[in-house]
Structures are given as C-alpha cells and as structure tokens.
One Martini backbone bead per residue (centre of mass of N, CA, C, O) as a GRO file, in nm:
protein
  135
    1UNK     BB    1   1.521  -3.028  -0.433
    2UNK     BB    2   1.383  -2.741  -0.422
    3UNK     BB    3   1.056  -2.660  -0.381
    4UNK     BB    4   1.045  -2.393  -0.552
    5UNK     BB    5   1.166  -2.520  -0.811
    6UNK     BB    6   0.946  -2.732  -0.864
    7UNK     BB    7   0.717  -2.495  -0.890
    8UNK     BB    8   0.841  -2.237  -1.044
    9UNK     BB    9   0.923  -2.006  -0.791
   10UNK     BB   10   1.205  -1.855  -0.795
   11UNK     BB   11   1.088  -1.535  -0.786
   12UNK     BB   12   0.993  -1.586  -0.497
   13UNK     BB   13   0.936  -1.442  -0.196
   14UNK     BB   14   1.018  -1.613   0.098
   15UNK     BB   15   0.855  -1.608   0.411
   16UNK     BB   16   0.827  -1.705   0.758
   17UNK     BB   17   0.664  -1.487   0.831
   18UNK     BB   18   0.405  -1.352   1.007
   19UNK     BB   19   0.128  -1.159   0.909
   20UNK     BB   20   0.002  -1.043   1.147
   21UNK     BB   21  -0.326  -1.153   1.237
   22UNK     BB   22  -0.381  -1.345   0.984
   23UNK     BB   23  -0.149  -1.577   0.936
   24UNK     BB   24   0.001  -1.534   0.676
   25UNK     BB   25   0.184  -1.654   0.436
   26UNK     BB   26   0.451  -1.514   0.250
   27UNK     BB   27   0.414  -1.471  -0.116
   28UNK     BB   28   0.625  -1.248  -0.299
   29UNK     BB   29   0.669  -1.095  -0.579
   30UNK     BB   30   0.844  -0.850  -0.727
   31UNK     BB   31   0.615  -0.761  -0.919
   32UNK     BB   32   0.407  -0.705  -0.699
   33UNK     BB   33   0.564  -0.485  -0.553
   34UNK     BB   34   0.608  -0.295  -0.795
   35UNK     BB   35   0.308  -0.256  -0.855
   36UNK     BB   36   0.230  -0.137  -0.578
   37UNK     BB   37   0.448   0.120  -0.616
   38UNK     BB   38   0.346   0.252  -0.900
   39UNK     BB   39   0.144   0.416  -0.725
   40UNK     BB   40   0.078   0.706  -0.561
   41UNK     BB   41  -0.144   0.608  -0.362
   42UNK     BB   42   0.012   0.361  -0.254
   43UNK     BB   43   0.259   0.513  -0.151
   44UNK     BB   44   0.103   0.696   0.043
   45UNK     BB   45  -0.009   0.467   0.211
   46UNK     BB   46   0.263   0.340   0.299
   47UNK     BB   47   0.373   0.595   0.429
   48UNK     BB   48   0.154   0.635   0.643
   49UNK     BB   49   0.197   0.356   0.778
   50UNK     BB   50   0.503   0.387   0.839
   51UNK     BB   51   0.443   0.658   1.029
   52UNK     BB   52   0.283   0.486   1.211
   53UNK     BB   53   0.181   0.353   1.479
   54UNK     BB   54   0.203   0.018   1.434
   55UNK     BB   55   0.122   0.036   1.125
   56UNK     BB   56  -0.162   0.194   1.196
   57UNK     BB   57  -0.495   0.279   1.060
   58UNK     BB   58  -0.759   0.455   1.007
   59UNK     BB   59  -0.932   0.520   0.731
   60UNK     BB   60  -0.983   0.832   0.769
   61UNK     BB   61  -0.687   0.902   0.824
   62UNK     BB   62  -0.572   0.791   0.563
   63UNK     BB   63  -0.724   0.973   0.371
   64UNK     BB   64  -0.603   1.238   0.472
   65UNK     BB   65  -0.301   1.168   0.416
   66UNK     BB   66  -0.329   1.109   0.113
   67UNK     BB   67  -0.461   1.379   0.028
   68UNK     BB   68  -0.216   1.554   0.122
   69UNK     BB   69  -0.005   1.409  -0.080
   70UNK     BB   70  -0.200   1.404  -0.316
   71UNK     BB   71  -0.244   1.558  -0.590
   72UNK     BB   72  -0.451   1.767  -0.767
   73UNK     BB   73  -0.520   1.826  -1.096
   74UNK     BB   74  -0.749   2.023  -0.983
   75UNK     BB   75  -0.706   2.321  -0.823
   76UNK     BB   76  -1.026   2.405  -0.809
   77UNK     BB   77  -1.086   2.189  -0.631
   78UNK     BB   78  -1.220   2.088  -0.361
   79UNK     BB   79  -1.116   1.937  -0.079
   80UNK     BB   80  -1.364   1.750  -0.032
   81UNK     BB   81  -1.364   1.626  -0.315
   82UNK     BB   82  -1.081   1.508  -0.304
   83UNK     BB   83  -1.131   1.323  -0.056
   84UNK     BB   84  -1.360   1.160  -0.184
   85UNK     BB   85  -1.194   1.041  -0.415
   86UNK     BB   86  -0.989   0.900  -0.234
   87UNK     BB   87  -1.185   0.724  -0.077
   88UNK     BB   88  -1.284   0.561  -0.323
   89UNK     BB   89  -1.010   0.459  -0.446
   90UNK     BB   90  -0.914   0.312  -0.198
   91UNK     BB   91  -1.153   0.116  -0.148
   92UNK     BB   92  -1.176  -0.003  -0.462
   93UNK     BB   93  -0.848  -0.031  -0.528
   94UNK     BB   94  -0.583   0.002  -0.341
   95UNK     BB   95  -0.640  -0.167  -0.086
   96UNK     BB   96  -0.711  -0.435  -0.224
   97UNK     BB   97  -0.437  -0.464  -0.371
   98UNK     BB   98  -0.256  -0.465  -0.113
   99UNK     BB   99  -0.402  -0.702   0.019
  100UNK     BB  100  -0.357  -0.912  -0.208
  101UNK     BB  101  -0.033  -0.869  -0.176
  102UNK     BB  102   0.029  -0.867   0.139
  103UNK     BB  103   0.098  -0.563   0.264
  104UNK     BB  104  -0.188  -0.545   0.376
  105UNK     BB  105  -0.454  -0.499   0.620
  106UNK     BB  106  -0.801  -0.491   0.515
  107UNK     BB  107  -1.091  -0.380   0.703
  108UNK     BB  108  -1.380  -0.254   0.593
  109UNK     BB  109  -1.578  -0.290   0.836
  110UNK     BB  110  -1.367  -0.131   1.050
  111UNK     BB  111  -1.126   0.052   0.920
  112UNK     BB  112  -0.867  -0.130   0.919
  113UNK     BB  113  -0.511  -0.048   0.873
  114UNK     BB  114  -0.222  -0.265   0.796
  115UNK     BB  115   0.106  -0.322   0.796
  116UNK     BB  116   0.255  -0.654   0.664
  117UNK     BB  117   0.505  -0.614   0.546
  118UNK     BB  118   0.829  -0.592   0.458
  119UNK     BB  119   1.142  -0.476   0.400
  120UNK     BB  120   1.128  -0.470   0.091
  121UNK     BB  121   0.889  -0.279   0.060
  122UNK     BB  122   1.020  -0.042   0.210
  123UNK     BB  123   1.270  -0.007   0.029
  124UNK     BB  124   1.126   0.043  -0.239
  125UNK     BB  125   0.961   0.287  -0.152
  126UNK     BB  126   1.213   0.461  -0.074
  127UNK     BB  127   1.339   0.461  -0.362
  128UNK     BB  128   1.079   0.605  -0.512
  129UNK     BB  129   1.002   0.861  -0.347
  130UNK     BB  130   1.194   1.089  -0.476
  131UNK     BB  131   1.007   1.079  -0.756
  132UNK     BB  132   0.799   1.235  -0.636
  133UNK     BB  133   0.560   1.482  -0.721
  134UNK     BB  134   0.536   1.797  -0.539
  135UNK     BB  135   0.325   2.103  -0.553
   0.00000   0.00000   0.00000
C-alpha cells in the first residue's frame, strides 16, 4: 500500500523537490494552497514575487508593490498611511501565513522574501487573478 494512503493524506500534494535554500520537503494540501490565494494581499504578494527576478524581493520593495496593487478602501487616506497599513498586515499576517504554507520563505530578520512554491501554486494564482477588482 502507498505510504501516503496509510497515513490518510491522500489529498496532499507531495513533491520531491526541495524548496529554496530552506531544504524543506513540501507537503501542501490543495486546501492550504486555495486558502493562501483566497486573500487579495497574498495574491498581490505572490504576483510581485512571480514577476521578480529569481522570485525574490526585499521586504520594503514587496510592500511598495503590494500597496500599488491592493486598492485602499478609503480613497481619502494618504499614500504613506496606506503603505504603512500594508507593511503591518504583510509582516504580521500574510507573509507568516504564506511561509507556514511553504509557498514563500520569509526571513523577517533580514527582510528577504522568496517564492518557493511550485507550479500548482502559480497556476492557481493565475486562474484567480482575472477576478481581482482593481479600480
């Protein structure tokens, strides 16, 4: 019997690839991937990393790119305030969640963010991207 079936993890995508410099073996369920791309900030993050050379950005550059892509609900809010809100929510919520899902490698101490996900994550993100509303 297949090892994954014995463990009851039939729905988990197992890849033999080593992700990034962390050397983690990737076991990502489809639900984890879908949850990761369910949020506009996380999609903007993955898009920015996908368009970056070597799929890597420094934290401050990533904040700027996500802030440019994610619209602010309050059009009267200053641009600097919007970027500060993005900076906080990325650091405390979205980057740790993507890192925990093993789609990115986020080193808060150095400000280094790298996409380490696979082709499935990229395909799903591209499928939902046309549904993002940008005004």
